[in-house]
Coordinates of C-alpha atoms in Angstrom, one line a residue:
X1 CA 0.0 0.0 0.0
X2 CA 1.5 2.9 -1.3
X3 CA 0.4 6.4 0.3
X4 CA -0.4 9.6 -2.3
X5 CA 0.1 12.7 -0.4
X6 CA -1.8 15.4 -2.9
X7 CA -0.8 18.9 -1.4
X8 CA 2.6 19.1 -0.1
X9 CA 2.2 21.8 2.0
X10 CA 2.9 22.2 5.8
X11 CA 0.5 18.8 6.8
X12 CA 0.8 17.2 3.8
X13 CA 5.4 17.0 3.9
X14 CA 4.5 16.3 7.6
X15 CA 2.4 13.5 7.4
X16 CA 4.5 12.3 4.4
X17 CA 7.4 12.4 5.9
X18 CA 7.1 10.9 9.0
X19 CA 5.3 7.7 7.4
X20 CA 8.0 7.3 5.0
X21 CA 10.5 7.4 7.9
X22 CA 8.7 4.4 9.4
X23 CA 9.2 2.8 6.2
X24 CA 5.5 3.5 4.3
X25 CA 6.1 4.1 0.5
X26 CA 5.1 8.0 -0.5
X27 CA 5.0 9.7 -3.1
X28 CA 4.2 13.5 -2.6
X29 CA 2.0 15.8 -5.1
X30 CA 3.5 19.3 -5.1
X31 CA 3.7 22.5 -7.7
X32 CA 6.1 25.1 -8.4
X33 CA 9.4 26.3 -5.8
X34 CA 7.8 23.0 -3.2
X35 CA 8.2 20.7 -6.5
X36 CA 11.9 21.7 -7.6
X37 CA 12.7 21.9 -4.0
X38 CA 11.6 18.4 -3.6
X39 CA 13.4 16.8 -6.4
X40 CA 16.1 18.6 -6.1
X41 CA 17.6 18.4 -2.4
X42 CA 14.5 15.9 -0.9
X43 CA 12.5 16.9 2.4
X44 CA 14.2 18.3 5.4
X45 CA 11.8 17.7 8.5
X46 CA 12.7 20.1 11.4
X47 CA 11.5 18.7 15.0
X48 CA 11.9 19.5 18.6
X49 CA 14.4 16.2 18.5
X50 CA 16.6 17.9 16.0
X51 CA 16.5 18.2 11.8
X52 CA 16.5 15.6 9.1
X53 CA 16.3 15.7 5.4
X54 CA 14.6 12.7 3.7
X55 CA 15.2 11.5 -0.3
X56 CA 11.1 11.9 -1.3
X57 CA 9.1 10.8 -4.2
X58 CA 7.7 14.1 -5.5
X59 CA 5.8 14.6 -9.0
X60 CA 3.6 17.6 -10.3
X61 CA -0.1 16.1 -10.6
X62 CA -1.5 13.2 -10.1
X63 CA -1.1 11.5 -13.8
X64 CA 2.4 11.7 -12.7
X65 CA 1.9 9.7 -10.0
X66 CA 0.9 7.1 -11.6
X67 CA -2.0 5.9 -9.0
X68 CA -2.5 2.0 -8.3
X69 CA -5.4 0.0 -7.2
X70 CA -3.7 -0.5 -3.9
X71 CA -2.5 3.1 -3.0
X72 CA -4.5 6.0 -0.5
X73 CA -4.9 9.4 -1.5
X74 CA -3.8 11.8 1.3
X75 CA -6.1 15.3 0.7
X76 CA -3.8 17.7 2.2
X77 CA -4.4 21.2 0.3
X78 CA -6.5 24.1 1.3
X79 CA -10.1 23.9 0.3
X80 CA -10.3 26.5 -2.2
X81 CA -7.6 23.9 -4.6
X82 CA -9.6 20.8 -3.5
X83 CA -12.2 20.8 -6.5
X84 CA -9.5 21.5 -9.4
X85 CA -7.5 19.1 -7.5
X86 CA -10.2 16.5 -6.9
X87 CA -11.2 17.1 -11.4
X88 CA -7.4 15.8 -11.8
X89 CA -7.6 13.0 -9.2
X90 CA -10.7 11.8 -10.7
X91 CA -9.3 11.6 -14.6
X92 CA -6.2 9.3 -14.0
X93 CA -7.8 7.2 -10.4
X94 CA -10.2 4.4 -10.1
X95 CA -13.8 6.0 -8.5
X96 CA -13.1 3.6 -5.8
X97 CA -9.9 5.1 -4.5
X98 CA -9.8 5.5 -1.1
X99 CA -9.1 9.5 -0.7
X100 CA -8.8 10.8 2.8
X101 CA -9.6 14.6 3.5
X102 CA -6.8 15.6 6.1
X103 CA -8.0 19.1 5.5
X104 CA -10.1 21.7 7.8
X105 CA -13.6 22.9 7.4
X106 CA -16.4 20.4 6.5
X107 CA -16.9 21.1 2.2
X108 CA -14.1 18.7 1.0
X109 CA -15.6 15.2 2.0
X110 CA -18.6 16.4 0.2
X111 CA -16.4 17.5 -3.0
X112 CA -14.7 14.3 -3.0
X113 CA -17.5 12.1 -2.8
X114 CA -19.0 13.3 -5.9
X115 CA -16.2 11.9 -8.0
X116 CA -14.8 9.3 -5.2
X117 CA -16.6 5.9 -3.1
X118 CA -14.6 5.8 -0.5
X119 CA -14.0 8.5 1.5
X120 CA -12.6 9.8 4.8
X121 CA -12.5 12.4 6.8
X122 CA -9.5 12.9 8.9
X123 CA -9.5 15.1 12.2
X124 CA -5.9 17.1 11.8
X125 CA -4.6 18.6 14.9
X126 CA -0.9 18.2 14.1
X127 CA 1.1 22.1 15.1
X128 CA 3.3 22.6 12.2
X129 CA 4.7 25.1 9.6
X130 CA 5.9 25.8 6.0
X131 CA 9.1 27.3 6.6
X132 CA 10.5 27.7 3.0
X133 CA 10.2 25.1 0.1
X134 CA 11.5 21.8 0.7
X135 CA 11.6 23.0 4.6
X136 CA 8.6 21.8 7.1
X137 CA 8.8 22.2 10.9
X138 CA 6.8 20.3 13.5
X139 CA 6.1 22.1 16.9
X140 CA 5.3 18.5 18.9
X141 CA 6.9 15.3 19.4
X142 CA 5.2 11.9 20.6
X143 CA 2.9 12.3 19.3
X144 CA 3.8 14.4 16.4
X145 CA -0.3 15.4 16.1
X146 CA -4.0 13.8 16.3
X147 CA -4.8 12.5 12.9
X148 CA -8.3 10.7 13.8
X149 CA -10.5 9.2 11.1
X150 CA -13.4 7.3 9.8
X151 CA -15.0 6.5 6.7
X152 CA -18.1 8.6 5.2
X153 CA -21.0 7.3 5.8
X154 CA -19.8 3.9 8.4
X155 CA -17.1 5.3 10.6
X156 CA -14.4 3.2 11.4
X157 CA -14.3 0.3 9.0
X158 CA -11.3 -2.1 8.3
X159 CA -9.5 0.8 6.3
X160 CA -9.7 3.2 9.0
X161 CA -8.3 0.9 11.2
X162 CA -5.2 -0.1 8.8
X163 CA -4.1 3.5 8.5
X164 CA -5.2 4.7 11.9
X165 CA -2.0 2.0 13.3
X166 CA -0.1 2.8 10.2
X167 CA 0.1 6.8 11.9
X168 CA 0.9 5.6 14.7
X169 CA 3.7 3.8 13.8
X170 CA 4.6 6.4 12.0
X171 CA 4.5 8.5 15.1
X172 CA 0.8 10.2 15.3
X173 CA -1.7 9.3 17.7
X174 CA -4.6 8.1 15.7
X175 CA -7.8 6.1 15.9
X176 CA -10.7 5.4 14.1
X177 CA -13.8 7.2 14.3
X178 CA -17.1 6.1 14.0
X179 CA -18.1 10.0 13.6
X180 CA -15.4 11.6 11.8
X181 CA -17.5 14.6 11.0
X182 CA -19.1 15.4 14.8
X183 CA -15.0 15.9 15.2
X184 CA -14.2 18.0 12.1
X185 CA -17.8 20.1 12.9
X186 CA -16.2 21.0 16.6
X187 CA -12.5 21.6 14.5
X188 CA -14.4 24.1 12.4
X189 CA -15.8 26.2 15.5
X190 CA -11.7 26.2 16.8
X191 CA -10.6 27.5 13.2
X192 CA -13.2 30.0 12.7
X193 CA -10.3 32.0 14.9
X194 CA -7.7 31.9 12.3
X195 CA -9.2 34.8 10.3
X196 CA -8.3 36.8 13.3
X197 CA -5.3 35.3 13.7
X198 CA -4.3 36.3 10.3
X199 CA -5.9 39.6 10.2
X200 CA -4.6 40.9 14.3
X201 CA -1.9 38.7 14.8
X202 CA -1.6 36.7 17.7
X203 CA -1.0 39.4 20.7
X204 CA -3.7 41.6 20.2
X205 CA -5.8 41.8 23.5
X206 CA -9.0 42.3 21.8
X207 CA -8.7 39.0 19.9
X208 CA -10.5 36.7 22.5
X209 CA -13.5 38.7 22.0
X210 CA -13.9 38.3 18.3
X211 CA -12.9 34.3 18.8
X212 CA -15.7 33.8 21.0
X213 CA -18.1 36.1 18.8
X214 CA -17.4 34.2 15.9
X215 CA -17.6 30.4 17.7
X216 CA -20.8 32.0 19.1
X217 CA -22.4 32.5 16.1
X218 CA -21.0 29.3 14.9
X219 CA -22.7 27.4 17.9
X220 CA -26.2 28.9 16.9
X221 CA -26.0 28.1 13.4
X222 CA -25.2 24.1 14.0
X223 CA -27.7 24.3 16.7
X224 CA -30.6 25.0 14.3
X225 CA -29.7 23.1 11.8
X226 CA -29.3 20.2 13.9
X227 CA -25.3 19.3 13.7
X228 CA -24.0 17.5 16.3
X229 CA -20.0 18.4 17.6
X230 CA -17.9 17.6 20.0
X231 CA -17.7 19.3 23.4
X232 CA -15.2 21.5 24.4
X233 CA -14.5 18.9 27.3
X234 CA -13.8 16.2 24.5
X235 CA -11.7 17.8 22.7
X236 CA -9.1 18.6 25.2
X237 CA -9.2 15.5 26.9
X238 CA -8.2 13.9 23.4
X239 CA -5.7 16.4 22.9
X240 CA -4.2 16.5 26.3
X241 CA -1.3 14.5 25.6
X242 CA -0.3 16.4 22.9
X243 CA 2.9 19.5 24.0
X244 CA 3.7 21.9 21.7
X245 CA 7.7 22.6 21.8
X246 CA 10.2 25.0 20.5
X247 CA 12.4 24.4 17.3
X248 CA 15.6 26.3 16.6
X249 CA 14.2 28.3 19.6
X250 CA 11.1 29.4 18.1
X251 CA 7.7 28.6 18.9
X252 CA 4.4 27.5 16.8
X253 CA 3.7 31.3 15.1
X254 CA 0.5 31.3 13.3
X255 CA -2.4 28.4 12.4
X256 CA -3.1 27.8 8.3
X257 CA -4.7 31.1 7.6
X258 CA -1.8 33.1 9.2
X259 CA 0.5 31.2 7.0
X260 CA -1.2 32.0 3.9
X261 CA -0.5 35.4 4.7
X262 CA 3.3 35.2 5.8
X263 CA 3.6 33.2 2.4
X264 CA 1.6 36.0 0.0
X265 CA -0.1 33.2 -1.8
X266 CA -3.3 34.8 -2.4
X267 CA -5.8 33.1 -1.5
X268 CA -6.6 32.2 2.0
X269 CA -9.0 29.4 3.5
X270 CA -11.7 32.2 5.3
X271 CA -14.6 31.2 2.7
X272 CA -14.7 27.5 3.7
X273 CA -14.2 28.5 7.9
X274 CA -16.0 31.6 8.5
X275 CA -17.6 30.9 4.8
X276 CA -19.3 27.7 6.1
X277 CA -21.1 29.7 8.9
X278 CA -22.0 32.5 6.9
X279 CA -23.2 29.6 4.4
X280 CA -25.2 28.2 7.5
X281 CA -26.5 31.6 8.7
X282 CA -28.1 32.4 5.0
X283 CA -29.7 28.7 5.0
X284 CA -31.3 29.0 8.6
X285 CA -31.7 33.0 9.3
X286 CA -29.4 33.2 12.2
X287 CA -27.6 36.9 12.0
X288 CA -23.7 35.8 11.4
X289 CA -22.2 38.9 11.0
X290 CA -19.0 38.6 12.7
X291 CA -18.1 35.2 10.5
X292 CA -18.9 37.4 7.3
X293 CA -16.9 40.0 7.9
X294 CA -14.1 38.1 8.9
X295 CA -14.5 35.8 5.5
X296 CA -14.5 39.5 3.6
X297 CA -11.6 41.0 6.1
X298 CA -9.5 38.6 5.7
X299 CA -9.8 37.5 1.6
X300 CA -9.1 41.0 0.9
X301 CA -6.3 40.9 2.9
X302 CA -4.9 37.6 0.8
X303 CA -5.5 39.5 -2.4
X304 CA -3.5 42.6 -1.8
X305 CA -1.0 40.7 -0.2
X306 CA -1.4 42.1 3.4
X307 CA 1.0 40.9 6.5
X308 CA -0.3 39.2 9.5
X309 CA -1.2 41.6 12.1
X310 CA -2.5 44.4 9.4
X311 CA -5.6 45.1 11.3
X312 CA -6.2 45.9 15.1
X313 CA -8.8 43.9 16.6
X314 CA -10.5 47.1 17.2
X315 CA -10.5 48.3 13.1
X316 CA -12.1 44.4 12.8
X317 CA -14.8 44.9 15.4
X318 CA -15.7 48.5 14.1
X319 CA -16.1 46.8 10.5
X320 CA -18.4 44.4 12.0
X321 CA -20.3 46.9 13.8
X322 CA -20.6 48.9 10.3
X323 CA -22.5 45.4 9.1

């Protein structure tokens, strides 16, 4: 069983890296400076126990990659590439590939079961960080992150099972879910903060507020239309054993959306976070104004190319106020 990562990003080298080490065959799907880095001078995985640089398997799509009967599609890019990714998935791979979303937000499983059987979603709370192409840092250690799944609909089949002890081997602490999405549900109320994240930075006092204005709204929305998540309880009782730690003396900077920032790409994840409640909100006519301005806020500030920390919390809660 051969494992596909398809977005080599932060998560994706992560993941990739760390099962090849335990001695999984990988073979990462990256694009532009992350590609040529890659193939030219391999992986180099930065850890709290010290650096190493891994020969990879990288290639530029998916035809490339020449997908097998026997190998699992890792989902590991940004929502907003996952249908254009998912269109060149489907053209070269069988329908029943298994493809595992190790993404956040809740829209990819239902992207990739249109063109895909078997599907799972994978709860990622794994701390790391693109530092530069062919550079990814992990900010834990035993165990390198929570990567929980289960297959949609069924929860935790045979599959699940297989690749929940494969990442563990590998150095995760994973297990199979019966219901993968009630996780990624309560995950999507926890990342509805990286828009501020991105937009105030992370020392802004008057950031707490707009986190728990935002999860507010979040809360109301999945309680009228009837979506069950975890409980703030649960989820730090599973992630209790999990300690961040410093790397080349720095600490874990900035989730997903902050990094999409620091890295200019242009586009940043807001639409399928805050998006999703918004989406909610229009569906149900619960008021979510503090999740659309954030969505706006903070795609505007991907377009024209705006740093982390660009806007005070108090700027962000006057433009919601102005909604």
């Amino acid at each position: 069983m051969r494992y596909i990562v398809y977005g080599a990003g932060a998560i994706g080298s992560a993941i990739g890296a760390l099962l090849q080490r335990s001695g999984r065959e990988v073979t990462l799907i990256a694009r532009g400076a992350q590609l040529d880095a890659l193939q030219r001078d391999g992986l180099t995985l930065e850890t709290p126990g010290g650096d190493e640089t891994l020969s990879v398997s990288a290639v530029g799509s998916p035809a490339d990659a020449e997908i097998g009967s026997n190998d699992i599609v890792l989902l590991a890019m940004k929502t907003q590439d996952t249908a254009i990714a998912l269109d060149a998935l489907a053209a070269v791979a069988h329908a029943r590939t298994p493809i595992v979303c190790a993404q956040n937000g809740v829209e990819n499983e239902r992207l990739a079961l249109r063109q895909f059987e078997n599907v799972y979603a994978m709860y990622v709370f794994s701390p790391c960080e693109f530092v530069s192409p062919g550079i990814t840092r992990i900010y834990a250690a035993a165990p390198a992150g929570i990567l929980d799944l289960g297959r949609l609909p069924g929860g935790a089949d045979e599959r699940a099972e297989e690749i929940a002890s494969e990442l563990m081997s590998a150095g995760y602490d994973s297990r199979p879910l019966d219901d993968p999405m009630r996780w990624k549900y309560s995950k999507l109320l926890d990342n509805l903060g990286n828009a501020v994240q991105a937009l105030c930075g992370s020392h802004d006092d008057g950031t707490d507020v707009l986190n728990a204005r935002a999860r507010d709204e979040g809360i109301e929305c999945f309680s009228v239309a009837g979506i069950e998540y975890t409980s703030l309880e649960e989820r730090r009782e599973r992630t209790a054993g999990l300690k961040l730690r410093e790397v080349h003396g720095d600490g874990h900077r900035g989730g997903s959306s902050w990094q999409s920032l620091v890295r200019g790409t242009g586009t940043i994840e807001a639409s399928y976070l805050n998006g999703e409640i918004a989406l909610l909100g229009r569906l149900h006519g619960v008021p979510t104004p503090v999740n659309e301005t954030l969505e706006r806020l903070a795609a505007r500030a991907a377009r024209e190319g705006m740093r982390p920390g660009s806007m005070t919390a108090a700027e962000v809660a006057a433009e919601i106020e102005r909604v």
